């Protein structure tokens, strides 16, 4: 589903990703871990199409298509979703209106009619229950004045509404209390099918107790330097990153 | 290329839709301004002697005044001798019905989207159409008359209803009020007159479309609306002009009078030609609009959507004289490219328990400058008066500017004033977030702008709220990307 080959990315001439490779198949969950500043969010942003990054080499193939050729909103229409590490506040636009616009744009791109208001309301209610979101937040300006945890939960709510094929979650667990973490993880698990895939960026093994990954990758110095199964996350939790760095630098 | 540069580059690609010229035979006054010009205009309009005297007096006043320089806009000095002060069609100027209208004019209506065609007429909107210096068509006049409502051009009113005009013209905006008001009083050409008698609720929306067509011509419209006790009227004006390289002057005066418990809703969708993307051409829009809440519990509300003009200088105001009277001002002002807007309102509280509410939403894109200037005055007599002001600015890109100048004068300690202000920016982060959810840049901007302006659009007559939304979308087309 997602094939990243020898991807090199820089910003303002400063290299961040360097010959990175990653392969994700439908139905899989991949966890990406790595020290601060190692390039995890950069990878997520480049997949989603943020254009302030310069892609200097390599390619990203998604469902057999060259992803780098598409505008960010076109990637979204094709099922790429990014749960932001720092969700943005949109003044004056309610979550309800925002989601309606998002869903309708996607439907338009797929040649479908706009969603019927009744179905939309039913769906938003359902998904709100899934992440136990306070309905009051729906009519407020999107993310404006939301608490850190509310913002993160709102990202998952949007993910549930848009039903992506490839969902990238950038530190969705940071800032969540224990209960919220469980709610979000259950939400994600209930969305899992054999057709979609998740890339979960996290610093904490804790999340992976709930969302069990098929693979764990360590991103360091702009490359994936180590991959393994879920036991790799446990090992990191235990020993930190020093040993990985030593191995790489040796 | 960096994103902010791109924002600005794309900001210059939105196109003005009403830039065409109507080819119609016109008669104009000789260029320049003198007593003779004023006599010419007055004679063309077959005005009574008192009107000419009134104009000449205003001209003397104007000659003693100087152009204001306190406004936060910049433009080369206007040569008042280089302007034509009157342009009217050679043929019969005032039509009685649509069938008589010059087909060239009909095409003009069509292109402007003016609701004169049957279908929209059924929607119950009466229209007065003013091209350059003359009113050419007023629809539904007869039907309105049955309710006692007078809706006609001001020229006609001067002849037909001299006592009403003599009583009210200049009563809210005195000639010497300001430089442009004095100029307008001397040379005003046409505009609308509305009179709603006691106890009458005007059965339809009234609207005037102002159109500048002729070259080198200034438009000096004059509008007067009088709502007697317990009456109600909702009025809307729309404005467009052809695209020309020279700047053209539009200096209007609008006066509203609301008597006991009367209510006037005045809405404006101003879309004068803003000049091209390099800042060449466009209308100078210098307007004095003021409403007098003369009666107890009277109410005047101004709603404006300002997207056009190279320069806008305009402060629709309310004088809250009657006890418990209410003044409202709802405004969306958009500037793009090199446009400059200095707009806002004045709420003058004189009566007891008077209330006012100001909601101003500025949107700046390109290299434009957008200023809000608001004055809230609580006189000694304004016991328990209350004002609420909300002034928001939205920036698109970072070469534009937004400025807020709230002035406050409180002379009664029981008066209450609340002020809120915010500034936000549609930045790269916000757009990318929307993109990621499947919205293109343009859709994202529209969504954000419409959310931002909701509170103002809500106050527009329904038929025009959609128009205003589309207008905004067009004005900001390509302002990001
Ligand atoms: N706009 C930018 N300009 C300059 N440097 C940048 C920019 N964006 C990211 N970087 C740098 O790129 C590197 C990778 O950043 P990135 O946000 O991808 O790290 P991360 O792995 O997500 O870190 P964290 O765990 O702290 O979220 C960092 O050193 C960061 O400072
Ligand atoms: Mg990060």
mmCIF file of N, CA and C in Angstrom, chain A residues 48-51 72-73 76-77 80-82 84 88-93 98 101-102 105 142-143 155 158 162, chain B residues 2-3 6 394 424 428-441 443 447-452 454:
data_model
loop_
_atom_site.group_PDB
_atom_site.id
_atom_site.type_symbol
_atom_site.label_atom_id
_atom_site.label_comp_id
_atom_site.label_asym_id
_atom_site.label_seq_id
_atom_site.Cartn_x
_atom_site.Cartn_y
_atom_site.Cartn_z
ATOM 1 N N UNK A 48 1.986 13.345 3.851
ATOM 2 C CA UNK A 48 0.724 14.077 3.697
ATOM 3 C C UNK A 48 0.826 15.199 2.669
ATOM 4 N N UNK A 49 2.063 15.605 2.325
ATOM 5 C CA UNK A 49 2.219 16.561 1.226
ATOM 6 C C UNK A 49 2.535 17.987 1.614
ATOM 7 N N UNK A 50 3.035 18.213 2.801
ATOM 8 C CA UNK A 50 3.386 19.582 3.195
ATOM 9 C C UNK A 50 4.519 20.080 2.302
ATOM 10 N N UNK A 51 4.338 21.258 1.669
ATOM 11 C CA UNK A 51 5.281 21.586 0.600
ATOM 12 C C UNK A 51 6.462 22.443 1.032
ATOM 13 N N UNK A 72 -1.782 17.958 -1.544
ATOM 14 C CA UNK A 72 -2.196 17.386 -0.254
ATOM 15 C C UNK A 72 -3.682 17.029 -0.194
ATOM 16 N N UNK A 73 -4.547 17.895 -0.758
ATOM 17 C CA UNK A 73 -5.978 17.574 -0.643
ATOM 18 C C UNK A 73 -6.352 16.376 -1.512
ATOM 19 N N UNK A 76 -5.534 13.343 0.433
ATOM 20 C CA UNK A 76 -6.587 13.113 1.428
ATOM 21 C C UNK A 76 -7.777 12.409 0.777
ATOM 22 N N UNK A 77 -8.144 12.872 -0.418
ATOM 23 C CA UNK A 77 -9.280 12.234 -1.107
ATOM 24 C C UNK A 77 -9.021 10.753 -1.356
ATOM 25 N N UNK A 80 -5.436 9.185 2.464
ATOM 26 C CA UNK A 80 -4.312 9.425 3.379
ATOM 27 C C UNK A 80 -4.784 10.369 4.483
ATOM 28 N N UNK A 81 -4.552 9.982 5.703
ATOM 29 C CA UNK A 81 -4.969 10.825 6.825
ATOM 30 C C UNK A 81 -3.814 10.999 7.788
ATOM 31 N N UNK A 82 -3.646 12.238 8.271
ATOM 32 C CA UNK A 82 -2.618 12.508 9.267
ATOM 33 C C UNK A 82 -3.265 13.089 10.515
ATOM 34 N N UNK A 84 -2.522 15.094 13.487
ATOM 35 C CA UNK A 84 -1.408 16.016 13.734
ATOM 36 C C UNK A 84 -0.868 15.926 15.157
ATOM 37 N N UNK A 88 -4.293 22.213 14.539
ATOM 38 C CA UNK A 88 -4.369 23.657 14.315
ATOM 39 C C UNK A 88 -5.758 24.179 14.666
ATOM 40 N N UNK A 89 -5.813 25.372 15.215
ATOM 41 C CA UNK A 89 -7.097 25.995 15.528
ATOM 42 C C UNK A 89 -7.634 26.723 14.300
ATOM 43 N N UNK A 90 -8.902 26.513 13.990
ATOM 44 C CA UNK A 90 -9.518 27.198 12.856
ATOM 45 C C UNK A 90 -10.629 28.092 13.393
ATOM 46 N N UNK A 91 -10.411 29.387 13.415
ATOM 47 C CA UNK A 91 -11.410 30.275 14.026
ATOM 48 C C UNK A 91 -12.676 30.345 13.173
ATOM 49 N N UNK A 92 -13.815 30.380 13.828
ATOM 50 C CA UNK A 92 -15.077 30.636 13.131
ATOM 51 C C UNK A 92 -15.670 29.445 12.388
ATOM 52 N N UNK A 93 -14.975 28.321 12.382
ATOM 53 C CA UNK A 93 -15.498 27.154 11.672
ATOM 54 C C UNK A 93 -15.770 26.052 12.692
ATOM 55 N N UNK A 98 -16.863 21.909 9.365
ATOM 56 C CA UNK A 98 -15.568 21.516 8.826
ATOM 57 C C UNK A 98 -15.625 20.092 8.282
ATOM 58 N N UNK A 101 -17.745 19.763 5.127
ATOM 59 C CA UNK A 101 -16.998 20.210 3.948
ATOM 60 C C UNK A 101 -15.973 19.158 3.540
ATOM 61 N N UNK A 102 -15.268 18.608 4.529
ATOM 62 C CA UNK A 102 -14.227 17.626 4.229
ATOM 63 C C UNK A 102 -14.819 16.375 3.571
ATOM 64 N N UNK A 105 -16.090 17.165 0.007
ATOM 65 C CA UNK A 105 -15.010 17.315 -0.972
ATOM 66 C C UNK A 105 -14.484 15.952 -1.409
ATOM 67 N N UNK A 142 -13.379 25.104 15.578
ATOM 68 C CA UNK A 142 -12.556 23.911 15.556
ATOM 69 C C UNK A 142 -11.243 24.088 16.333
ATOM 70 N N UNK A 143 -11.080 23.278 17.343
ATOM 71 C CA UNK A 143 -9.865 23.239 18.168
ATOM 72 C C UNK A 143 -9.598 24.506 18.981
ATOM 73 N N UNK A 155 -8.831 14.668 16.705
ATOM 74 C CA UNK A 155 -8.130 14.139 15.535
ATOM 75 C C UNK A 155 -8.632 12.731 15.220
ATOM 76 N N UNK A 158 -12.062 12.821 13.718
ATOM 77 C CA UNK A 158 -12.008 13.146 12.285
ATOM 78 C C UNK A 158 -11.554 11.935 11.472
ATOM 79 N N UNK A 162 -13.613 10.163 8.438
ATOM 80 C CA UNK A 162 -13.109 10.130 7.065
ATOM 81 C C UNK A 162 -12.723 8.729 6.599
ATOM 82 N N UNK B 2 8.906 30.531 -1.682
ATOM 83 C CA UNK B 2 8.366 30.389 -0.344
ATOM 84 C C UNK B 2 6.886 30.666 -0.297
ATOM 85 N N UNK B 3 6.215 30.059 0.680
ATOM 86 C CA UNK B 3 4.771 30.026 0.626
ATOM 87 C C UNK B 3 4.131 31.387 0.700
ATOM 88 N N UNK B 6 4.070 32.970 -2.544
ATOM 89 C CA UNK B 6 3.046 32.381 -3.398
ATOM 90 C C UNK B 6 1.673 32.933 -3.047
ATOM 91 N N UNK B 394 -8.723 39.710 10.076
ATOM 92 C CA UNK B 394 -8.211 38.456 9.536
ATOM 93 C C UNK B 394 -7.208 38.796 8.440
ATOM 94 N N UNK B 424 -6.562 37.384 13.602
ATOM 95 C CA UNK B 424 -6.087 36.050 13.254
ATOM 96 C C UNK B 424 -5.509 36.083 11.856
ATOM 97 N N UNK B 428 0.029 29.299 6.727
ATOM 98 C CA UNK B 428 0.418 28.046 6.113
ATOM 99 C C UNK B 428 -0.095 26.837 6.915
ATOM 100 N N UNK B 429 0.044 26.907 8.243
ATOM 101 C CA UNK B 429 -0.367 25.782 9.103
ATOM 102 C C UNK B 429 -1.857 25.493 8.961
ATOM 103 N N UNK B 430 -2.630 26.580 8.968
ATOM 104 C CA UNK B 430 -4.074 26.426 8.902
ATOM 105 C C UNK B 430 -4.482 25.812 7.556
ATOM 106 N N UNK B 431 -3.858 26.315 6.495
ATOM 107 C CA UNK B 431 -4.199 25.808 5.164
ATOM 108 C C UNK B 431 -3.807 24.344 5.020
ATOM 109 N N UNK B 432 -2.620 24.004 5.516
ATOM 110 C CA UNK B 432 -2.189 22.615 5.381
ATOM 111 C C UNK B 432 -3.108 21.677 6.158
ATOM 112 N N UNK B 433 -3.523 22.122 7.317
ATOM 113 C CA UNK B 433 -4.450 21.312 8.109
ATOM 114 C C UNK B 433 -5.739 21.050 7.312
ATOM 115 N N UNK B 434 -6.266 22.104 6.703
ATOM 116 C CA UNK B 434 -7.480 21.945 5.882
ATOM 117 C C UNK B 434 -7.201 21.070 4.656
ATOM 118 N N UNK B 435 -6.067 21.306 4.002
ATOM 119 C CA UNK B 435 -5.673 20.485 2.841
ATOM 120 C C UNK B 435 -5.678 19.020 3.219
ATOM 121 N N UNK B 436 -5.096 18.741 4.370
ATOM 122 C CA UNK B 436 -4.959 17.354 4.785
ATOM 123 C C UNK B 436 -6.318 16.686 4.974
ATOM 124 N N UNK B 437 -7.319 17.496 5.241
ATOM 125 C CA UNK B 437 -8.663 16.928 5.401
ATOM 126 C C UNK B 437 -9.425 16.900 4.088
ATOM 127 N N UNK B 438 -8.752 17.307 2.997
ATOM 128 C CA UNK B 438 -9.386 17.188 1.684
ATOM 129 C C UNK B 438 -9.884 18.495 1.094
ATOM 130 N N UNK B 439 -9.589 19.619 1.750
ATOM 131 C CA UNK B 439 -10.042 20.900 1.218
ATOM 132 C C UNK B 439 -8.902 21.566 0.449
ATOM 133 N N UNK B 440 -9.197 22.058 -0.745
ATOM 134 C CA UNK B 440 -8.184 22.796 -1.491
ATOM 135 C C UNK B 440 -7.989 24.151 -0.805
ATOM 136 N N UNK B 441 -6.950 24.868 -1.193
ATOM 137 C CA UNK B 441 -6.700 26.176 -0.586
ATOM 138 C C UNK B 441 -7.921 27.081 -0.691
ATOM 139 N N UNK B 443 -11.091 26.350 -1.181
ATOM 140 C CA UNK B 443 -12.217 25.922 -0.354
ATOM 141 C C UNK B 443 -11.945 26.216 1.114
ATOM 142 N N UNK B 447 -14.267 28.576 3.428
ATOM 143 C CA UNK B 447 -14.865 28.034 4.649
ATOM 144 C C UNK B 447 -14.530 28.926 5.847
ATOM 145 N N UNK B 448 -13.272 29.298 5.922
ATOM 146 C CA UNK B 448 -12.826 30.108 7.056
ATOM 147 C C UNK B 448 -13.463 31.500 7.006
ATOM 148 N N UNK B 449 -13.483 32.087 5.801
ATOM 149 C CA UNK B 449 -14.059 33.425 5.650
ATOM 150 C C UNK B 449 -15.550 33.416 5.977
ATOM 151 N N UNK B 450 -16.259 32.424 5.470
ATOM 152 C CA UNK B 450 -17.690 32.393 5.730
ATOM 153 C C UNK B 450 -17.991 32.189 7.204
ATOM 154 N N UNK B 451 -17.181 31.390 7.850
ATOM 155 C CA UNK B 451 -17.348 31.217 9.286
ATOM 156 C C UNK B 451 -17.096 32.531 10.003
ATOM 157 N N UNK B 452 -16.075 33.192 9.543
ATOM 158 C CA UNK B 452 -15.646 34.444 10.161
ATOM 159 C C UNK B 452 -16.699 35.550 10.002
ATOM 160 N N UNK B 454 -19.997 35.070 9.359
ATOM 161 C CA UNK B 454 -21.347 34.579 9.624
ATOM 162 C C UNK B 454 -22.226 35.611 10.333
#
